[in-house]
GROMACS .gro file of C-alpha atoms in nm:
model
  337
    1UNK     CA    1  14.801 -14.766  -1.471
    2UNK     CA    2  14.791 -14.878  -1.835
    3UNK     CA    3  14.489 -14.857  -2.061
    4UNK     CA    4  14.459 -15.238  -2.070
    5UNK     CA    5  14.459 -15.255  -1.691
    6UNK     CA    6  14.185 -14.992  -1.672
    7UNK     CA    7  13.972 -15.182  -1.923
    8UNK     CA    8  14.023 -15.507  -1.729
    9UNK     CA    9  13.911 -15.339  -1.406
   10UNK     CA   10  13.604 -15.192  -1.575
   11UNK     CA   11  13.507 -15.533  -1.714
   12UNK     CA   12  13.556 -15.692  -1.372
   13UNK     CA   13  13.345 -15.424  -1.206
   14UNK     CA   14  13.065 -15.473  -1.461
   15UNK     CA   15  13.077 -15.848  -1.402
   16UNK     CA   16  13.052 -15.815  -1.023
   17UNK     CA   17  12.809 -15.521  -1.005
   18UNK     CA   18  12.470 -15.700  -1.046
   19UNK     CA   19  12.534 -15.962  -0.776
   20UNK     CA   20  12.708 -15.720  -0.542
   21UNK     CA   21  12.420 -15.471  -0.573
   22UNK     CA   22  12.167 -15.748  -0.508
   23UNK     CA   23  12.349 -15.865  -0.194
   24UNK     CA   24  12.379 -15.504  -0.073
   25UNK     CA   25  12.006 -15.450  -0.131
   26UNK     CA   26  11.921 -15.757   0.075
   27UNK     CA   27  12.160 -15.636   0.347
   28UNK     CA   28  11.988 -15.296   0.354
   29UNK     CA   29  11.648 -15.465   0.381
   30UNK     CA   30  11.776 -15.682   0.669
   31UNK     CA   31  11.916 -15.374   0.842
   32UNK     CA   32  11.581 -15.193   0.805
   33UNK     CA   33  11.390 -15.487   0.958
   34UNK     CA   34  11.646 -15.514   1.239
   35UNK     CA   35  11.625 -15.145   1.329
   36UNK     CA   36  11.245 -15.122   1.312
   37UNK     CA   37  11.138 -15.463   1.447
   38UNK     CA   38  11.433 -15.577   1.661
   39UNK     CA   39  11.514 -15.892   1.459
   40UNK     CA   40  11.883 -16.001   1.437
   41UNK     CA   41  12.026 -15.839   1.126
   42UNK     CA   42  12.247 -16.138   1.036
   43UNK     CA   43  11.957 -16.381   1.056
   44UNK     CA   44  11.734 -16.154   0.848
   45UNK     CA   45  12.005 -16.118   0.583
   46UNK     CA   46  12.041 -16.496   0.567
   47UNK     CA   47  11.670 -16.573   0.544
   48UNK     CA   48  11.592 -16.300   0.290
   49UNK     CA   49  11.895 -16.409   0.088
   50UNK     CA   50  11.772 -16.769   0.080
   51UNK     CA   51  11.452 -16.649  -0.089
   52UNK     CA   52  11.670 -16.532  -0.381
   53UNK     CA   53  11.853 -16.862  -0.430
   54UNK     CA   54  11.724 -16.876  -0.789
   55UNK     CA   55  11.966 -16.592  -0.878
   56UNK     CA   56  12.264 -16.827  -0.838
   57UNK     CA   57  12.125 -17.092  -1.073
   58UNK     CA   58  12.199 -17.137  -1.443
   59UNK     CA   59  12.495 -16.899  -1.449
   60UNK     CA   60  12.292 -16.577  -1.432
   61UNK     CA   61  12.433 -16.224  -1.428
   62UNK     CA   62  12.433 -16.211  -1.048
   63UNK     CA   63  12.646 -16.522  -0.987
   64UNK     CA   64  12.990 -16.359  -1.002
   65UNK     CA   65  12.897 -16.074  -0.768
   66UNK     CA   66  12.728 -16.308  -0.520
   67UNK     CA   67  13.037 -16.531  -0.518
   68UNK     CA   68  13.257 -16.225  -0.461
   69UNK     CA   69  13.035 -16.105  -0.176
   70UNK     CA   70  13.019 -16.442  -0.001
   71UNK     CA   71  13.396 -16.501  -0.017
   72UNK     CA   72  13.605 -16.187  -0.061
   73UNK     CA   73  13.384 -15.952   0.141
   74UNK     CA   74  13.345 -16.218   0.409
   75UNK     CA   75  13.720 -16.267   0.452
   76UNK     CA   76  13.785 -15.893   0.443
   77UNK     CA   77  13.515 -15.833   0.704
   78UNK     CA   78  13.644 -16.109   0.932
   79UNK     CA   79  14.001 -15.977   0.907
   80UNK     CA   80  13.885 -15.629   1.009
   81UNK     CA   81  13.709 -15.775   1.313
   82UNK     CA   82  14.056 -15.823   1.459
   83UNK     CA   83  14.057 -15.452   1.544
   84UNK     CA   84  13.778 -15.513   1.795
   85UNK     CA   85  13.958 -15.792   1.983
   86UNK     CA   86  14.259 -15.740   2.207
   87UNK     CA   87  14.537 -15.966   2.328
   88UNK     CA   88  14.405 -15.908   2.679
   89UNK     CA   89  14.064 -16.047   2.582
   90UNK     CA   90  14.227 -16.352   2.426
   91UNK     CA   91  14.439 -16.415   2.736
   92UNK     CA   92  14.130 -16.394   2.955
   93UNK     CA   93  13.965 -16.687   2.774
   94UNK     CA   94  14.216 -16.924   2.933
   95UNK     CA   95  14.364 -17.258   2.832
   96UNK     CA   96  14.025 -17.429   2.866
   97UNK     CA   97  13.901 -17.275   2.541
   98UNK     CA   98  14.212 -17.387   2.351
   99UNK     CA   99  14.177 -17.742   2.485
  100UNK     CA  100  13.806 -17.757   2.397
  101UNK     CA  101  13.887 -17.644   2.044
  102UNK     CA  102  14.177 -17.885   1.990
  103UNK     CA  103  13.998 -18.188   2.138
  104UNK     CA  104  13.685 -18.106   1.938
  105UNK     CA  105  13.880 -18.105   1.611
  106UNK     CA  106  14.068 -18.427   1.695
  107UNK     CA  107  13.752 -18.607   1.807
  108UNK     CA  108  13.554 -18.510   1.497
  109UNK     CA  109  13.822 -18.618   1.247
  110UNK     CA  110  13.883 -18.946   1.433
  111UNK     CA  111  13.512 -19.030   1.447
  112UNK     CA  112  13.481 -18.932   1.081
  113UNK     CA  113  13.730 -19.204   0.991
  114UNK     CA  114  13.565 -19.465   1.215
  115UNK     CA  115  13.201 -19.394   1.124
  116UNK     CA  116  13.279 -19.365   0.753
  117UNK     CA  117  13.429 -19.715   0.752
  118UNK     CA  118  13.132 -19.843   0.953
  119UNK     CA  119  12.889 -19.696   0.698
  120UNK     CA  120  13.089 -19.843   0.408
  121UNK     CA  121  13.207 -19.509   0.267
  122UNK     CA  122  13.584 -19.553   0.314
  123UNK     CA  123  13.850 -19.368   0.512
  124UNK     CA  124  13.909 -19.091   0.257
  125UNK     CA  125  13.544 -18.991   0.259
  126UNK     CA  126  13.562 -18.988   0.638
  127UNK     CA  127  13.865 -18.758   0.626
  128UNK     CA  128  13.685 -18.524   0.388
  129UNK     CA  129  13.365 -18.502   0.593
  130UNK     CA  130  13.543 -18.511   0.931
  131UNK     CA  131  13.788 -18.238   0.833
  132UNK     CA  132  13.515 -18.013   0.695
  133UNK     CA  133  13.300 -18.047   1.009
  134UNK     CA  134  13.596 -18.016   1.245
  135UNK     CA  135  13.778 -17.719   1.094
  136UNK     CA  136  13.611 -17.466   0.866
  137UNK     CA  137  13.342 -17.619   0.651
  138UNK     CA  138  13.354 -17.567   0.275
  139UNK     CA  139  13.706 -17.418   0.280
  140UNK     CA  140  13.842 -17.722   0.462
  141UNK     CA  141  13.657 -17.958   0.228
  142UNK     CA  142  13.815 -17.796  -0.078
  143UNK     CA  143  14.161 -17.785   0.084
  144UNK     CA  144  14.153 -18.149   0.194
  145UNK     CA  145  14.011 -18.260  -0.139
  146UNK     CA  146  14.307 -18.096  -0.315
  147UNK     CA  147  14.556 -18.329  -0.143
  148UNK     CA  148  14.352 -18.652  -0.151
  149UNK     CA  149  14.426 -18.901  -0.432
  150UNK     CA  150  14.198 -18.851  -0.732
  151UNK     CA  151  13.911 -19.096  -0.777
  152UNK     CA  152  13.585 -19.125  -0.969
  153UNK     CA  153  13.383 -19.013  -0.669
  154UNK     CA  154  13.612 -18.745  -0.521
  155UNK     CA  155  13.456 -18.451  -0.704
  156UNK     CA  156  13.101 -18.564  -0.624
  157UNK     CA  157  13.191 -18.626  -0.260
  158UNK     CA  158  13.354 -18.285  -0.235
  159UNK     CA  159  13.051 -18.110  -0.381
  160UNK     CA  160  12.823 -18.295  -0.138
  161UNK     CA  161  13.047 -18.202   0.154
  162UNK     CA  162  13.046 -17.834   0.058
  163UNK     CA  163  12.667 -17.833   0.020
  164UNK     CA  164  12.620 -18.034   0.340
  165UNK     CA  165  12.836 -17.827   0.572
  166UNK     CA  166  12.697 -17.502   0.427
  167UNK     CA  167  12.338 -17.616   0.481
  168UNK     CA  168  12.407 -17.745   0.833
  169UNK     CA  169  12.598 -17.427   0.918
  170UNK     CA  170  12.298 -17.226   0.805
  171UNK     CA  171  12.068 -17.440   1.019
  172UNK     CA  172  12.306 -17.413   1.315
  173UNK     CA  173  12.312 -17.034   1.283
  174UNK     CA  174  11.937 -17.038   1.348
  175UNK     CA  175  11.912 -17.323   1.602
  176UNK     CA  176  12.228 -17.287   1.816
  177UNK     CA  177  12.138 -16.943   1.957
  178UNK     CA  178  11.812 -17.099   2.079
  179UNK     CA  179  12.004 -17.387   2.242
  180UNK     CA  180  12.245 -17.142   2.407
  181UNK     CA  181  11.954 -16.943   2.545
  182UNK     CA  182  11.775 -17.255   2.675
  183UNK     CA  183  12.096 -17.370   2.848
  184UNK     CA  184  12.147 -17.020   2.993
  185UNK     CA  185  12.505 -16.995   2.867
  186UNK     CA  186  12.699 -16.676   2.937
  187UNK     CA  187  12.794 -16.454   2.642
  188UNK     CA  188  13.152 -16.585   2.646
  189UNK     CA  189  13.037 -16.949   2.671
  190UNK     CA  190  12.789 -16.887   2.390
  191UNK     CA  191  13.069 -16.751   2.172
  192UNK     CA  192  13.286 -17.053   2.249
  193UNK     CA  193  12.996 -17.286   2.163
  194UNK     CA  194  12.935 -17.119   1.827
  195UNK     CA  195  13.304 -17.083   1.738
  196UNK     CA  196  13.391 -17.442   1.828
  197UNK     CA  197  13.096 -17.609   1.651
  198UNK     CA  198  12.953 -17.417   1.354
  199UNK     CA  199  13.132 -17.516   1.035
  200UNK     CA  200  13.171 -17.204   0.820
  201UNK     CA  201  13.316 -16.869   0.930
  202UNK     CA  202  13.024 -16.668   0.791
  203UNK     CA  203  12.761 -16.848   0.998
  204UNK     CA  204  12.980 -16.833   1.311
  205UNK     CA  205  13.000 -16.457   1.274
  206UNK     CA  206  12.628 -16.434   1.200
  207UNK     CA  207  12.527 -16.644   1.499
  208UNK     CA  208  12.770 -16.473   1.738
  209UNK     CA  209  12.679 -16.114   1.659
  210UNK     CA  210  12.308 -16.197   1.655
  211UNK     CA  211  12.346 -16.262   2.030
  212UNK     CA  212  12.583 -15.983   2.139
  213UNK     CA  213  12.909 -15.804   2.063
  214UNK     CA  214  13.102 -16.011   2.318
  215UNK     CA  215  12.957 -16.340   2.194
  216UNK     CA  216  13.046 -16.242   1.837
  217UNK     CA  217  13.404 -16.146   1.925
  218UNK     CA  218  13.455 -16.469   2.120
  219UNK     CA  219  13.298 -16.684   1.848
  220UNK     CA  220  13.517 -16.524   1.580
  221UNK     CA  221  13.835 -16.580   1.781
  222UNK     CA  222  13.754 -16.945   1.861
  223UNK     CA  223  13.653 -17.012   1.501
  224UNK     CA  224  13.979 -16.870   1.370
  225UNK     CA  225  14.166 -17.101   1.608
  226UNK     CA  226  14.001 -17.387   1.420
  227UNK     CA  227  14.074 -17.228   1.081
  228UNK     CA  228  14.441 -17.194   1.175
  229UNK     CA  229  14.456 -17.574   1.216
  230UNK     CA  230  14.376 -17.620   0.846
  231UNK     CA  231  14.731 -17.568   0.725
  232UNK     CA  232  14.907 -17.826   0.950
  233UNK     CA  233  14.633 -18.082   0.886
  234UNK     CA  234  14.655 -18.036   0.507
  235UNK     CA  235  15.035 -18.062   0.528
  236UNK     CA  236  15.010 -18.392   0.718
  237UNK     CA  237  14.752 -18.534   0.474
  238UNK     CA  238  14.966 -18.421   0.181
  239UNK     CA  239  15.261 -18.615   0.323
  240UNK     CA  240  15.046 -18.920   0.400
  241UNK     CA  241  14.905 -18.938   0.047
  242UNK     CA  242  15.213 -18.811  -0.137
  243UNK     CA  243  15.279 -19.150  -0.292
  244UNK     CA  244  14.923 -19.185  -0.420
  245UNK     CA  245  14.936 -18.886  -0.659
  246UNK     CA  246  15.044 -18.891  -1.019
  247UNK     CA  247  15.413 -18.805  -1.067
  248UNK     CA  248  15.466 -18.437  -1.143
  249UNK     CA  249  15.112 -18.341  -1.039
  250UNK     CA  250  15.099 -17.988  -0.902
  251UNK     CA  251  14.932 -17.933  -0.566
  252UNK     CA  252  14.891 -17.602  -0.393
  253UNK     CA  253  14.867 -17.552  -0.019
  254UNK     CA  254  14.581 -17.313   0.055
  255UNK     CA  255  14.680 -17.064   0.325
  256UNK     CA  256  14.397 -16.863   0.487
  257UNK     CA  257  14.555 -16.519   0.458
  258UNK     CA  258  14.260 -16.351   0.626
  259UNK     CA  259  14.362 -16.532   0.946
  260UNK     CA  260  14.702 -16.362   0.922
  261UNK     CA  261  14.529 -16.029   0.867
  262UNK     CA  262  14.299 -16.091   1.162
  263UNK     CA  263  14.596 -16.170   1.390
  264UNK     CA  264  14.790 -15.864   1.272
  265UNK     CA  265  14.493 -15.636   1.339
  266UNK     CA  266  14.440 -15.789   1.684
  267UNK     CA  267  14.797 -15.687   1.768
  268UNK     CA  268  14.749 -15.343   1.611
  269UNK     CA  269  14.429 -15.287   1.808
  270UNK     CA  270  14.577 -15.415   2.133
  271UNK     CA  271  14.862 -15.163   2.127
  272UNK     CA  272  14.660 -14.865   1.997
  273UNK     CA  273  14.846 -14.852   1.666
  274UNK     CA  274  14.526 -14.748   1.488
  275UNK     CA  275  14.360 -14.411   1.574
  276UNK     CA  276  14.023 -14.454   1.747
  277UNK     CA  277  13.814 -14.279   1.475
  278UNK     CA  278  13.976 -14.492   1.204
  279UNK     CA  279  13.930 -14.806   1.415
  280UNK     CA  280  13.560 -14.732   1.472
  281UNK     CA  281  13.507 -14.661   1.103
  282UNK     CA  282  13.676 -14.984   0.996
  283UNK     CA  283  13.478 -15.190   1.248
  284UNK     CA  284  13.153 -15.037   1.119
  285UNK     CA  285  13.259 -15.114   0.761
  286UNK     CA  286  13.346 -15.467   0.873
  287UNK     CA  287  12.992 -15.522   1.002
  288UNK     CA  288  12.847 -15.410   0.669
  289UNK     CA  289  13.083 -15.642   0.479
  290UNK     CA  290  12.963 -15.931   0.693
  291UNK     CA  291  12.592 -15.851   0.653
  292UNK     CA  292  12.635 -15.833   0.274
  293UNK     CA  293  12.835 -16.160   0.281
  294UNK     CA  294  12.566 -16.334   0.487
  295UNK     CA  295  12.301 -16.217   0.240
  296UNK     CA  296  12.507 -16.358  -0.049
  297UNK     CA  297  12.561 -16.681   0.141
  298UNK     CA  298  12.184 -16.716   0.181
  299UNK     CA  299  12.143 -16.678  -0.194
  300UNK     CA  300  12.389 -16.966  -0.246
  301UNK     CA  301  12.218 -17.201   0.001
  302UNK     CA  302  12.000 -17.472  -0.153
  303UNK     CA  303  11.878 -17.720   0.109
  304UNK     CA  304  11.700 -17.941  -0.147
  305UNK     CA  305  12.035 -18.049  -0.299
  306UNK     CA  306  12.133 -18.235   0.018
  307UNK     CA  307  11.962 -18.555  -0.095
  308UNK     CA  308  12.172 -18.597  -0.408
  309UNK     CA  309  12.440 -18.819  -0.256
  310UNK     CA  310  12.277 -19.099  -0.054
  311UNK     CA  311  12.156 -19.159   0.298
  312UNK     CA  312  12.478 -19.284   0.458
  313UNK     CA  313  12.664 -18.965   0.367
  314UNK     CA  314  12.387 -18.751   0.516
  315UNK     CA  315  12.385 -18.966   0.831
  316UNK     CA  316  12.762 -18.926   0.867
  317UNK     CA  317  12.774 -18.547   0.830
  318UNK     CA  318  12.473 -18.497   1.059
  319UNK     CA  319  12.613 -18.739   1.320
  320UNK     CA  320  12.952 -18.566   1.330
  321UNK     CA  321  12.786 -18.225   1.357
  322UNK     CA  322  12.569 -18.344   1.647
  323UNK     CA  323  12.854 -18.520   1.828
  324UNK     CA  324  13.075 -18.210   1.805
  325UNK     CA  325  12.796 -17.991   1.945
  326UNK     CA  326  12.728 -18.231   2.236
  327UNK     CA  327  13.101 -18.258   2.317
  328UNK     CA  328  13.154 -17.881   2.320
  329UNK     CA  329  12.841 -17.813   2.526
  330UNK     CA  330  12.946 -18.078   2.778
  331UNK     CA  331  13.299 -17.938   2.798
  332UNK     CA  332  13.165 -17.582   2.840
  333UNK     CA  333  12.942 -17.689   3.127
  334UNK     CA  334  13.230 -17.870   3.296
  335UNK     CA  335  13.506 -17.613   3.231
  336UNK     CA  336  13.344 -17.269   3.187
  337UNK     CA  337  13.036 -17.282   3.410
   0.00000   0.00000   0.00000
């Protein structure tokens, strides 16, 4: 390692340290409350983190570390969760879960197009909102936005979509476990409900593991089925709008590599390729990564910013979120009960 590389790593570590330490401190506080008072650790991390939202404003010293925690640690933690899920578990979920997931995604994107036109927002806005709600929240919004033709409102619409799906995912993480309990869903059905409806991976993981280990494993698997659909959908949209971009414009196709890592570790765990002590240690580390990521996500969540883009956009994103939840719950009752 060269001297310049060492200096670059030191600078990077100093940049990330304040925010990373803050997120870790919130995670430790959430863990303490969970162990002493029985509250779900993920929910506590989220709510305590939201109280520190001011740390992400005005480009403070904590911003870089909080961003790192909410993205890199989240993806790393989710990938490691693959060690706790086996091929046998996946096979036992059956074709019903796959069909519920696929139909839910197709329905949400289709209704996004229709309702967006009805509300006077245009088809492209409907694709952006519908894709974000249907697939994987903020990540899908950014990916879809990268292949849509540029316009005066695209950046604003993308920012609203990211804020909207993050806020609604946060709300769903709190409300959906209550709905699952009221409807007396089994742990597997609860995991399917969370994985097939909540927008962002972090909140899916948080909601699932706040209920039980099985619900969390199931929710993570179903959610990653939705995430895996991002690439083919972005490819199709890129081909559809290829003629609407400026000649020579460079466009990258975002590939969720943590999904590949998750799948590889599922296979490794299924065939005992990882020693049990190492597997247990990595799964424990994965949980800590996720708690820290949830804390950081809470710090980034600002519900008051939702009103910045107009009523019709809020109606659209809330309507699609509600329709998806109702569809999945109905399908679960018909297919998995």
